C-alpha cells in the first residue's frame, strides 16, 4: 500500500483527533514564551535586554508537554483518565504500517512546536539589526569579540548600560531560538520513545518532565551571571554562531536518526 | 501467505505481572465460521482478542491470523483484519466524517455503499463528533468501521455491549450477511449467550486463561449432560467419574456434570451407587456456568 497515501490519511486523522483550539493554542504558547522579551521591549521602548535574557528558555518544558501529548498521548494516562480514548488502539488496528503512525504524530508535533520560531526567521530578517544592553563593559566586550560585526554604541540612557549593535543579531537570535526548540523537541521525542515500551513509562515520563523543569530553572538560578565570566547560555550561543553549518547538519542528522529509531521502538511496543 | 485456518493460537500464555491471564491457550477457528468466545469477566477473552488484533504479544506460544503474525503485520496484511475493541475507541472531538475519510483512504476494498447504508440505518450523522454519540451509537460506529472494510477476519470484542435488543439483533444480522456475502471468518466475545446461540457455528468457553471447550454448539449441547443422583442406600459415594468436570455433593444427593459417556447412563449410575438417578440436557447458559465454575 502506498506509504505516502497512508501517511497523509494519518496526518489528516491526527489533526481531527485534537480540538482545533488546542492546535492553535499550543504553537502560541511556545511563541509567547520565546517572545516575552519582545513584549517587554514593546512596553518599555528604552529597554534593550542583555543577550542572556534574549537567549533564556526557562519554559522549554512546554515542548516536552506537547511532545508527550502529540507523540504518545497514551503513555501519560492516569488511572482516572485511562477511560478517555486517545485513538491509538483504533489507529493501530487499521490497515497501516505502524512506523507511519508515529511519523504522522511527529509531523504534527514538529509543526506545532516549530511553526512560530520558523515564521520568526523571515520576520527577523526584515529588521536584522539587534541592540543589546549589557550591564558591564566586560560583558559588552565579550559580545563584541564573539559576534562578528558587532560594535559598542554611545549614548546609552543609563550609565550602567553598555549597549551593543549587532548587525544580523535579530536573525542570529531567531535562528538560535529555532535551534533550541528543535534540539529540545528531538531530545523530547527520543526520551518519549526510549521509555515507550516500559511498563512504568508513565512514571518515567513524569520524572523526565520534572528533571527538565528543574534543569531549565537551575540554569537561571545557578548560572554565573557575574560580568567576568561568559555565561553557559552565551557560550552556547557564541558556539552556535561560530559553527552554524556543522550544528545544523548534526541537528538534522540527529532528527532523522532519533525519529527512525523511535519508529522502530514504537512499532515493536505493545499497546 | 498460505493458511488452513484463518485464526490460530497455539500454546499461548500471557500475564501482566500477576498470575497468567492466558495459559496454554489453543484456539483454532475454521474459515467462514462464526466463533462465539465466552468466558467470565477476567477470563482472558479481551487479552486473546487484543493479541489477535496485534496489539499485544504472547509471552509464550504462537498467534497466527491469516497465516501471519498479527503483531508484526504491515498495512497489506492488516487491511484484511477487522477489529472492534470493547472500549470507546476515539477521542471525543473526532468527527464521524474524519474517521470514515481515513478508512476510505486506507482500505482499497472499503465498501462505501455499506458504510453509508449502515450509518443511515443506525442514524449516525457524518458531522457528529464522537463524544456526542451515545455509548450504543459509539459501539455501532466501531462496528461499521470493522465491517465495511470487508475483512477476511473479523474480531469483535463484546460487540453488543451497551446496545438495545433491536440494535443487537441488527448487528447479528449484519454479521450473518457479511459471512453470506464474503469469505469472512468471525470471532466474537460476548456475555450474551442468546447472541451466541443465534449466530455462532462454534463456541469456545474460556476459563482461567484456557479453553474448556471448543466445538459446534449443537454438538456441545448433545455431549454434555447433568446427572442428579439421590436416595442413596449406602451413603453418598465419593467415587470420581471419568470425564466429569463438576461434581457437587450434599449429604443426600450428588450432581455431576460431564461429557456423555457410553457406559454412564442414569440406569448404570443407579445400579452402581444404589440410588435413583435422572439426567437432563443443559442449556448453553447452564453449560457455561458449569464449565466456568469448574476449577480443574
Coordinates of C-alpha atoms in Angstrom, one line a residue:
Chain A
X1 CA 0.0 0.0 0.0
X2 CA 1.2 3.5 -0.9
X3 CA 3.1 4.9 2.2
X4 CA 2.6 8.5 1.2
X5 CA -1.2 8.0 0.9
X6 CA -1.2 6.2 4.3
X7 CA 0.9 9.0 5.9
X8 CA -1.4 11.7 4.5
X9 CA -4.5 9.9 5.7
X10 CA -3.0 9.5 9.2
X11 CA -1.9 13.1 9.4
X12 CA -5.4 14.3 8.5
X13 CA -6.8 11.9 11.0
X14 CA -4.4 13.1 13.7
X15 CA -5.5 16.7 13.0
X16 CA -9.1 15.7 13.6
X17 CA -8.3 14.0 16.9
X18 CA -7.3 17.2 18.6
X19 CA -9.7 20.1 19.1
X20 CA -8.8 23.0 16.8
X21 CA -8.4 25.3 19.7
X22 CA -5.6 23.1 21.1
X23 CA -3.8 23.2 17.7
X24 CA -3.9 27.0 17.8
X25 CA -3.1 27.4 21.5
X26 CA 0.0 25.1 21.5
X27 CA 2.1 27.0 18.9
X28 CA 1.0 30.3 20.5
X29 CA 2.2 29.1 23.9
X30 CA 5.6 28.2 22.5
X31 CA 5.7 31.6 20.7
X32 CA 4.6 33.6 23.7
X33 CA 7.3 32.2 26.0
X34 CA 10.1 32.9 23.5
X35 CA 8.9 36.3 22.5
X36 CA 8.2 37.6 26.0
X37 CA 11.3 39.8 25.7
X38 CA 9.9 41.4 22.7
X39 CA 6.7 42.1 24.5
X40 CA 8.7 43.7 27.3
X41 CA 10.5 45.7 24.7
X42 CA 7.2 46.9 23.2
X43 CA 6.0 48.0 26.7
X44 CA 9.3 49.8 27.6
X45 CA 11.0 51.1 24.4
X46 CA 14.1 52.2 26.4
X47 CA 14.8 48.7 27.5
X48 CA 17.2 46.7 25.4
X49 CA 17.6 43.4 27.2
X50 CA 21.0 41.8 27.7
X51 CA 21.9 38.9 25.5
X52 CA 21.4 36.3 28.2
X53 CA 17.8 37.4 28.7
X54 CA 17.1 37.2 25.0
X55 CA 18.5 33.7 24.9
X56 CA 16.9 32.4 28.0
X57 CA 14.5 29.5 27.7
X58 CA 13.1 28.7 31.1
X59 CA 9.8 27.4 29.7
X60 CA 11.1 24.7 27.4
X61 CA 9.1 22.2 29.4
X62 CA 6.1 23.2 27.2
X63 CA 7.9 21.5 24.3
X64 CA 8.1 18.3 26.5
X65 CA 4.4 18.6 27.4
X66 CA 3.4 18.9 23.7
X67 CA 5.7 16.0 22.8
X68 CA 4.0 13.8 25.3
X69 CA 0.6 14.9 24.2
X70 CA 1.2 14.6 20.5
X71 CA 3.7 11.8 20.1
X72 CA 2.4 9.3 22.7
X73 CA -0.8 10.5 24.4
X74 CA -1.4 7.0 25.7
X75 CA 1.6 6.9 28.0
X76 CA 0.6 9.9 30.2
X77 CA -2.7 8.3 31.2
X78 CA -3.5 8.3 34.9
X79 CA -5.9 5.7 36.3
X80 CA -8.6 8.4 36.2
X81 CA -8.1 9.4 32.6
X82 CA -7.4 5.9 31.3
X83 CA -11.0 5.6 30.1
X84 CA -10.7 8.6 27.8
X85 CA -9.6 7.2 24.5
X86 CA -6.6 8.5 22.6
X87 CA -7.4 6.8 19.4
X88 CA -4.2 4.9 19.4
X89 CA -5.8 1.5 19.6
X90 CA -8.1 2.4 16.8
X91 CA -5.4 3.6 14.5
X92 CA -3.0 0.8 15.2
X93 CA -5.7 -1.8 14.3
X94 CA -6.3 -0.2 11.0
X95 CA -4.5 -1.0 7.7
X96 CA -1.4 1.0 8.5
X97 CA 2.3 0.4 8.8
X98 CA 3.0 1.1 12.4
X99 CA 6.0 3.3 11.9
X100 CA 3.9 5.6 9.9
X101 CA 1.6 6.2 12.9
X102 CA 4.5 7.7 14.8
X103 CA 5.6 9.6 11.7
X104 CA 2.2 11.2 11.4
X105 CA 2.2 12.2 15.0
X106 CA 5.8 13.5 14.7
X107 CA 4.8 15.7 11.7
X108 CA 2.1 17.3 13.9
X109 CA 4.5 17.6 16.8
X110 CA 7.3 19.3 15.0
X111 CA 4.8 21.5 13.2
X112 CA 3.2 22.7 16.4
X113 CA 6.5 23.4 18.2
X114 CA 8.4 24.9 15.3
X115 CA 5.9 26.8 13.3
X116 CA 6.2 30.2 15.2
X117 CA 10.0 30.0 15.6
X118 CA 10.1 29.2 11.8
X119 CA 7.9 32.2 11.0
X120 CA 10.1 34.4 13.2
X121 CA 13.1 33.7 11.0
X122 CA 12.0 35.7 7.9
X123 CA 10.3 38.3 10.2
X124 CA 13.7 38.8 11.9
X125 CA 15.3 39.3 8.5
X126 CA 13.1 42.3 7.9
X127 CA 14.9 44.2 10.7
X128 CA 18.1 42.2 11.2
X129 CA 20.0 44.5 13.4
X130 CA 19.8 43.9 17.2
X131 CA 20.5 46.3 20.0
X132 CA 21.7 44.6 23.2
X133 CA 22.1 46.3 26.5
X134 CA 24.7 44.6 28.7
X135 CA 25.3 45.7 32.4
X136 CA 29.1 45.8 32.3
X137 CA 31.9 46.8 30.0
X138 CA 33.3 43.2 30.3
X139 CA 30.1 41.7 29.1
X140 CA 29.9 44.2 26.3
X141 CA 33.4 43.3 25.3
X142 CA 32.6 39.5 25.3
X143 CA 29.7 40.1 22.9
X144 CA 31.7 42.3 20.6
X145 CA 34.5 39.7 20.4
X146 CA 32.3 36.8 19.8
X147 CA 29.8 38.2 17.3
X148 CA 31.5 39.4 14.2
X149 CA 30.5 42.9 13.1
X150 CA 29.0 43.9 16.5
X151 CA 30.1 47.3 17.8
X152 CA 29.7 49.4 21.0
X153 CA 27.1 52.2 20.9
X154 CA 27.4 55.5 22.6
X155 CA 24.7 57.4 24.4
X156 CA 23.0 54.7 26.5
X157 CA 20.2 56.2 28.6
X158 CA 21.7 54.9 31.8
X159 CA 25.3 54.9 33.0
X160 CA 25.2 51.3 33.9
X161 CA 24.2 50.3 30.4
X162 CA 26.7 49.2 27.7
X163 CA 24.8 49.0 24.5
X164 CA 25.9 47.0 21.5
X165 CA 24.7 47.0 18.0
X166 CA 24.8 43.5 16.4
X167 CA 24.2 43.5 12.6
X168 CA 22.0 40.5 11.8
X169 CA 21.7 39.9 15.5
X170 CA 18.0 39.5 15.3
X171 CA 18.3 36.8 12.7
X172 CA 21.0 35.1 14.8
X173 CA 18.8 35.1 17.9
X174 CA 15.8 33.9 15.9
X175 CA 17.9 31.0 14.5
X176 CA 19.2 30.2 17.9
X177 CA 15.6 30.1 19.3
X178 CA 14.6 27.8 16.4
X179 CA 17.6 25.6 17.0
X180 CA 17.0 25.4 20.8
X181 CA 13.3 24.3 20.3
X182 CA 14.3 21.9 17.6
X183 CA 17.0 20.3 19.8
X184 CA 14.7 20.1 22.8
X185 CA 12.0 18.6 20.5
X186 CA 14.4 15.9 19.2
X187 CA 15.5 15.1 22.8
X188 CA 11.8 15.0 23.8
X189 CA 11.0 12.6 21.0
X190 CA 13.9 10.4 21.8
X191 CA 13.1 10.3 25.5
X192 CA 9.4 9.6 24.9
X193 CA 10.3 6.7 22.6
X194 CA 13.0 5.5 25.0
X195 CA 10.5 4.9 27.8
X196 CA 7.6 4.0 25.5
X197 CA 7.9 0.2 25.8
X198 CA 8.4 0.2 29.5
X199 CA 5.7 -0.8 32.0
X200 CA 6.4 2.1 34.3
X201 CA 6.6 4.6 31.4
X202 CA 4.1 7.0 32.9
X203 CA 6.2 7.4 36.0
X204 CA 9.4 7.7 34.0
X205 CA 7.8 10.3 31.9
X206 CA 7.0 12.5 34.9
X207 CA 10.5 12.0 36.3
X208 CA 11.9 13.2 33.0
X209 CA 9.5 16.1 32.8
X210 CA 10.3 17.4 36.3
X211 CA 14.0 17.0 35.6
X212 CA 13.6 19.2 32.6
X213 CA 11.8 21.8 34.6
X214 CA 14.4 21.6 37.3
X215 CA 17.3 21.8 34.8
X216 CA 15.9 24.8 32.9
X217 CA 15.2 26.6 36.2
X218 CA 18.6 25.8 37.5
X219 CA 20.3 27.4 34.5
X220 CA 18.7 30.6 35.6
X221 CA 19.3 30.3 39.3
X222 CA 22.8 28.8 39.4
X223 CA 24.3 30.3 36.2
X224 CA 27.2 32.6 36.8
X225 CA 25.9 35.9 35.9
X226 CA 28.9 37.8 37.0
X227 CA 30.3 40.1 34.4
X228 CA 33.7 38.4 34.4
X229 CA 32.6 35.1 33.0
X230 CA 30.7 34.3 29.9
X231 CA 27.6 32.5 31.0
X232 CA 26.8 29.0 29.8
X233 CA 23.9 30.2 27.6
X234 CA 26.1 32.8 26.0
X235 CA 28.9 30.3 25.4
X236 CA 26.4 28.0 23.7
X237 CA 25.1 30.9 21.6
X238 CA 28.6 32.0 20.6
X239 CA 29.5 28.4 19.7
X240 CA 26.3 28.2 17.7
X241 CA 27.1 31.4 15.8
X242 CA 30.6 30.2 15.1
X243 CA 29.7 26.7 13.8
X244 CA 26.3 27.1 12.3
X245 CA 26.7 24.8 9.2
X246 CA 28.1 21.9 11.3
X247 CA 25.5 22.4 14.0
X248 CA 22.6 22.4 11.6
X249 CA 23.8 19.3 9.8
X250 CA 24.3 17.5 13.0
X251 CA 20.9 18.5 14.3
X252 CA 19.2 17.4 11.1
X253 CA 21.1 14.1 11.3
X254 CA 20.0 13.7 14.9
X255 CA 16.4 14.5 14.0
X256 CA 16.3 11.8 11.3
X257 CA 18.2 9.2 13.4
X258 CA 16.2 9.8 16.6
X259 CA 12.9 9.6 14.6
X260 CA 13.8 6.4 12.7
X261 CA 14.9 4.8 16.0
X262 CA 11.7 6.0 17.6
X263 CA 9.6 4.5 14.8
X264 CA 11.3 1.1 15.3
X265 CA 10.7 1.3 19.0
X266 CA 7.1 2.4 18.6
X267 CA 6.4 -0.4 16.1
X268 CA 7.8 -3.0 18.4
X269 CA 5.9 -1.8 21.5
X270 CA 2.7 -3.2 22.9
X271 CA -0.3 -1.1 23.4
Chain B
X1 CA 0.5 -16.2 2.7
X2 CA -1.0 -19.6 2.9
X3 CA -3.0 -20.9 5.8
X4 CA -5.6 -23.6 6.6
X5 CA -7.3 -21.8 9.4
X6 CA -7.6 -18.1 9.5
X7 CA -7.2 -17.8 13.2
X8 CA -4.8 -20.0 15.2
X9 CA -3.4 -19.7 18.7
X10 CA -1.0 -22.4 19.9
X11 CA 0.0 -22.9 23.5
X12 CA -0.3 -19.2 24.1
X13 CA 0.5 -17.8 27.5
X14 CA 0.4 -14.3 28.7
X15 CA 0.5 -12.5 32.1
X16 CA 0.6 -8.9 33.1
X17 CA 2.8 -9.1 36.1
X18 CA 0.5 -11.4 38.1
X19 CA -1.0 -14.8 37.5
X20 CA -1.3 -15.8 33.9
X21 CA -4.3 -14.3 32.1
X22 CA -3.9 -16.8 29.3
X23 CA -2.4 -20.2 30.0
X24 CA -1.5 -22.6 27.2
X25 CA -4.5 -21.4 25.1
X26 CA -5.1 -23.4 22.0
X27 CA -7.7 -21.9 19.6
X28 CA -8.5 -22.6 16.0
X29 CA -11.2 -21.0 14.0
X30 CA -12.2 -22.6 10.7
X31 CA -12.7 -20.5 7.6
X32 CA -16.0 -18.8 7.1
X33 CA -17.3 -19.7 10.5
X34 CA -18.7 -17.6 13.3
X35 CA -16.9 -18.4 16.6
X36 CA -18.5 -17.3 19.8
X37 CA -16.0 -16.7 22.6
X38 CA -17.4 -17.0 26.0
X39 CA -15.9 -16.5 29.5
X40 CA -16.5 -14.8 32.8
X41 CA -15.1 -11.3 33.4
X42 CA -11.3 -11.6 33.6
X43 CA -11.3 -15.0 31.8
X44 CA -8.9 -13.6 29.2
X45 CA -11.2 -13.0 26.2
X46 CA -10.1 -9.4 25.7
X47 CA -6.4 -10.3 26.0
X48 CA -6.8 -13.1 23.4
X49 CA -8.6 -10.7 21.1
X50 CA -6.1 -7.9 21.5
X51 CA -3.4 -10.4 20.8
X52 CA -5.2 -11.5 17.6
X53 CA -5.5 -7.8 16.7
X54 CA -1.8 -7.4 17.0
X55 CA -1.9 -5.0 20.0
X56 CA 0.0 -7.3 22.4
X57 CA 2.4 -10.2 22.1
X58 CA 2.2 -13.6 23.7
X59 CA 4.9 -14.4 26.3
X60 CA 4.9 -17.9 25.0
X61 CA 3.3 -19.7 22.1
X62 CA 2.3 -18.6 18.6
X63 CA -0.5 -16.5 17.3
X64 CA -1.4 -16.6 13.6
X65 CA -4.1 -14.6 11.8
X66 CA -4.5 -15.3 8.0
X67 CA -1.2 -17.2 8.3
X68 CA 0.9 -14.3 9.7
X69 CA 1.9 -12.8 13.0
X70 CA -0.6 -10.0 13.6
X71 CA 1.8 -8.1 15.8
X72 CA 4.3 -7.6 13.0
X73 CA 1.8 -7.4 10.2
X74 CA 2.0 -4.4 7.9
X75 CA -0.7 -2.5 6.2
X76 CA -1.1 -5.1 3.4
X77 CA -1.9 -7.9 5.9
X78 CA -3.8 -5.7 8.3
X79 CA -6.3 -4.5 5.7
X80 CA -8.0 -7.9 5.9
X81 CA -8.3 -7.9 9.7
X82 CA -11.3 -6.1 11.2
X83 CA -11.2 -5.3 14.9
X84 CA -13.7 -3.8 17.2
X85 CA -12.5 -3.0 20.7
X86 CA -14.6 -3.3 23.8
X87 CA -13.7 0.2 24.8
X88 CA -14.7 3.5 23.3
X89 CA -12.2 3.9 20.5
X90 CA -11.7 7.6 19.7
X91 CA -11.2 11.0 21.4
X92 CA -14.5 12.9 21.8
X93 CA -13.6 15.7 19.3
X94 CA -13.2 13.4 16.3
X95 CA -15.9 13.7 13.7
X96 CA -17.5 10.7 12.1
X97 CA -16.6 12.1 8.7
X98 CA -12.9 12.1 9.7
X99 CA -13.0 8.5 10.8
X100 CA -14.7 7.3 7.6
X101 CA -12.4 9.5 5.4
X102 CA -9.4 7.8 6.9
X103 CA -10.9 4.4 6.4
X104 CA -11.7 5.2 2.8
X105 CA -8.1 6.2 2.2
X106 CA -6.5 3.2 3.9
X107 CA -8.7 0.4 2.5
X108 CA -8.7 -0.2 -1.2
X109 CA -11.6 -2.6 -0.7
X110 CA -13.6 -0.2 1.5
X111 CA -17.3 -0.7 0.9
X112 CA -18.6 2.9 0.8
X113 CA -22.2 1.7 0.0
X114 CA -22.2 -0.4 3.1
X115 CA -20.8 2.4 5.2
X116 CA -23.4 4.8 4.0
X117 CA -26.2 2.3 4.4
X118 CA -25.2 1.4 8.0
X119 CA -24.6 5.0 9.1
X120 CA -28.1 5.8 7.8
X121 CA -29.6 2.6 9.3
X122 CA -28.1 3.4 12.7
X123 CA -28.9 7.1 12.4
X124 CA -25.3 8.3 12.9
X125 CA -24.7 11.7 11.4
X126 CA -21.5 12.3 9.5
X127 CA -20.9 15.7 11.1
X128 CA -21.4 14.3 14.6
X129 CA -18.5 14.3 17.0
X130 CA -17.7 11.0 18.7
X131 CA -18.4 12.4 22.2
X132 CA -21.9 13.5 21.1
X133 CA -22.8 9.9 20.2
X134 CA -24.5 7.7 22.8
X135 CA -22.5 4.8 24.1
X136 CA -24.6 2.5 21.9
X137 CA -24.0 4.5 18.8
X138 CA -20.3 4.6 19.5
X139 CA -20.4 0.8 19.5
X140 CA -22.3 0.8 16.3
X141 CA -19.8 3.2 14.7
X142 CA -17.0 1.0 15.8
X143 CA -18.8 -2.0 14.3
X144 CA -19.3 -0.2 10.9
X145 CA -15.6 0.7 10.9
X146 CA -14.8 -3.0 11.3
X147 CA -17.3 -4.5 8.9
X148 CA -17.2 -2.0 6.0
X149 CA -13.6 -2.8 5.3
X150 CA -14.8 -6.2 4.1
X151 CA -12.4 -8.1 6.3
X152 CA -11.4 -11.7 5.9
X153 CA -11.2 -12.0 9.7
X154 CA -13.5 -10.0 11.9
X155 CA -12.6 -9.8 15.6
X156 CA -15.4 -8.3 17.8
X157 CA -14.9 -7.7 21.5
X158 CA -18.3 -7.5 23.2
X159 CA -19.9 -6.0 20.1
X160 CA -23.3 -5.9 21.7
X161 CA -22.4 -4.2 24.9
X162 CA -24.5 -1.1 25.6
X163 CA -26.8 -1.9 22.7
X164 CA -30.6 -2.3 22.9
X165 CA -32.1 -5.5 21.8
X166 CA -33.1 -4.2 18.4
X167 CA -29.6 -2.9 17.6
X168 CA -28.1 -6.1 18.9
X169 CA -30.2 -8.2 16.5
X170 CA -29.4 -5.8 13.7
X171 CA -25.7 -6.3 14.3
X172 CA -26.0 -10.0 14.4
X173 CA -27.9 -9.9 11.1
X174 CA -25.2 -7.8 9.6
X175 CA -22.6 -10.3 10.7
X176 CA -24.5 -13.1 9.1
X177 CA -24.9 -11.0 6.0
X178 CA -21.2 -10.5 5.8
X179 CA -20.5 -14.2 6.2
X180 CA -23.0 -14.9 3.5
X181 CA -21.5 -12.5 1.0
X182 CA -17.8 -13.0 1.6
X183 CA -15.0 -15.2 2.8
X184 CA -15.1 -13.7 6.3
X185 CA -14.4 -15.5 9.5
X186 CA -15.8 -14.0 12.7
X187 CA -14.6 -14.4 16.2
X188 CA -16.6 -12.5 18.8
X189 CA -16.7 -12.4 22.5
X190 CA -19.8 -11.8 24.5
X191 CA -21.6 -12.3 27.7
X192 CA -25.0 -12.5 26.0
X193 CA -25.5 -16.2 25.4
X194 CA -28.6 -15.8 23.3
X195 CA -26.5 -13.9 20.8
X196 CA -24.1 -16.9 20.6
X197 CA -27.0 -19.3 20.2
X198 CA -28.4 -17.1 17.4
X199 CA -25.4 -16.9 15.2
X200 CA -22.4 -18.9 16.3
X201 CA -21.3 -22.0 14.4
X202 CA -18.9 -22.9 17.1
X203 CA -18.3 -21.8 20.6
X204 CA -15.3 -21.7 22.9
X205 CA -15.6 -21.3 26.7
X206 CA -12.6 -19.7 28.3
X207 CA -11.9 -20.1 32.0
X208 CA -8.8 -19.1 33.8
X209 CA -6.9 -18.5 30.6
X210 CA -7.5 -21.7 28.8
X211 CA -10.3 -23.1 26.6
X212 CA -12.6 -25.6 28.5
X213 CA -14.5 -26.5 25.3
X214 CA -14.3 -25.5 21.7
X215 CA -16.8 -27.2 19.5
X216 CA -20.0 -26.7 17.5
X217 CA -22.9 -25.5 19.6
X218 CA -25.2 -28.4 18.8
X219 CA -22.6 -31.0 19.4
X220 CA -21.7 -29.3 22.7
X221 CA -25.3 -29.3 23.9
X222 CA -25.6 -33.0 22.9
X223 CA -22.4 -34.0 24.5
X224 CA -22.8 -32.5 28.0
X225 CA -25.4 -33.8 30.4
X226 CA -26.1 -33.4 34.1
X227 CA -26.9 -36.4 36.3
X228 CA -28.7 -35.9 39.6
X229 CA -28.4 -38.9 41.9
X230 CA -30.3 -39.1 45.2
X231 CA -31.9 -41.6 47.7
X232 CA -28.6 -43.4 48.3
X233 CA -29.0 -46.6 50.4
X234 CA -25.2 -46.9 51.2
X235 CA -24.4 -43.2 51.7
X236 CA -23.2 -40.6 49.2
X237 CA -20.4 -42.1 47.1
X238 CA -17.0 -40.4 46.8
X239 CA -16.1 -42.1 43.6
X240 CA -14.7 -39.9 40.8
X241 CA -16.2 -40.4 37.3
X242 CA -14.1 -40.1 34.2
X243 CA -15.0 -37.0 32.1
X244 CA -16.8 -35.3 34.9
X245 CA -15.9 -31.6 35.1
X246 CA -18.1 -30.6 38.0
X247 CA -19.4 -32.7 40.9
X248 CA -21.3 -31.2 43.8
X249 CA -22.2 -33.3 46.8
X250 CA -24.6 -32.8 49.7
X251 CA -25.5 -35.2 52.4
X252 CA -28.3 -36.5 50.3
X253 CA -27.5 -36.1 46.7
X254 CA -24.8 -35.8 44.0
X255 CA -25.0 -33.7 40.9
X256 CA -22.5 -34.5 38.2
X257 CA -21.9 -32.5 35.0
X258 CA -20.0 -34.4 32.4
X259 CA -19.5 -35.3 28.8
X260 CA -21.7 -38.1 27.7
X261 CA -20.0 -41.5 28.0
X262 CA -21.5 -44.7 26.6
X263 CA -21.1 -46.5 29.9
X264 CA -22.5 -43.8 32.1
X265 CA -26.3 -43.6 31.9
X266 CA -28.9 -42.8 34.6
X267 CA -29.6 -46.6 34.8
X268 CA -25.9 -47.6 35.2
X269 CA -25.3 -44.9 37.9
X270 CA -28.5 -46.0 39.8
X271 CA -27.2 -49.6 39.8
X272 CA -23.6 -48.6 40.6
X273 CA -24.5 -46.4 43.6
X274 CA -27.8 -48.0 44.7
X275 CA -29.7 -44.8 44.3
X276 CA -32.2 -43.1 42.0
X277 CA -30.7 -41.1 39.1
X278 CA -32.0 -38.8 36.4
X279 CA -30.3 -36.9 33.7
X280 CA -31.1 -33.7 31.9
X281 CA -29.7 -31.8 28.9
X282 CA -28.2 -28.4 29.7
X283 CA -28.9 -25.1 28.2
X284 CA -25.9 -23.1 26.9
X285 CA -26.2 -20.9 30.0
X286 CA -26.0 -24.0 32.3
X287 CA -23.1 -25.4 30.4
X288 CA -21.3 -22.0 30.6
X289 CA -21.9 -21.8 34.3
X290 CA -20.8 -25.4 34.9
X291 CA -17.6 -25.0 32.9
X292 CA -16.8 -21.6 34.3
X293 CA -17.2 -22.9 37.9
X294 CA -15.1 -25.9 37.2
X295 CA -11.8 -25.3 38.9
X296 CA -9.9 -28.3 37.4

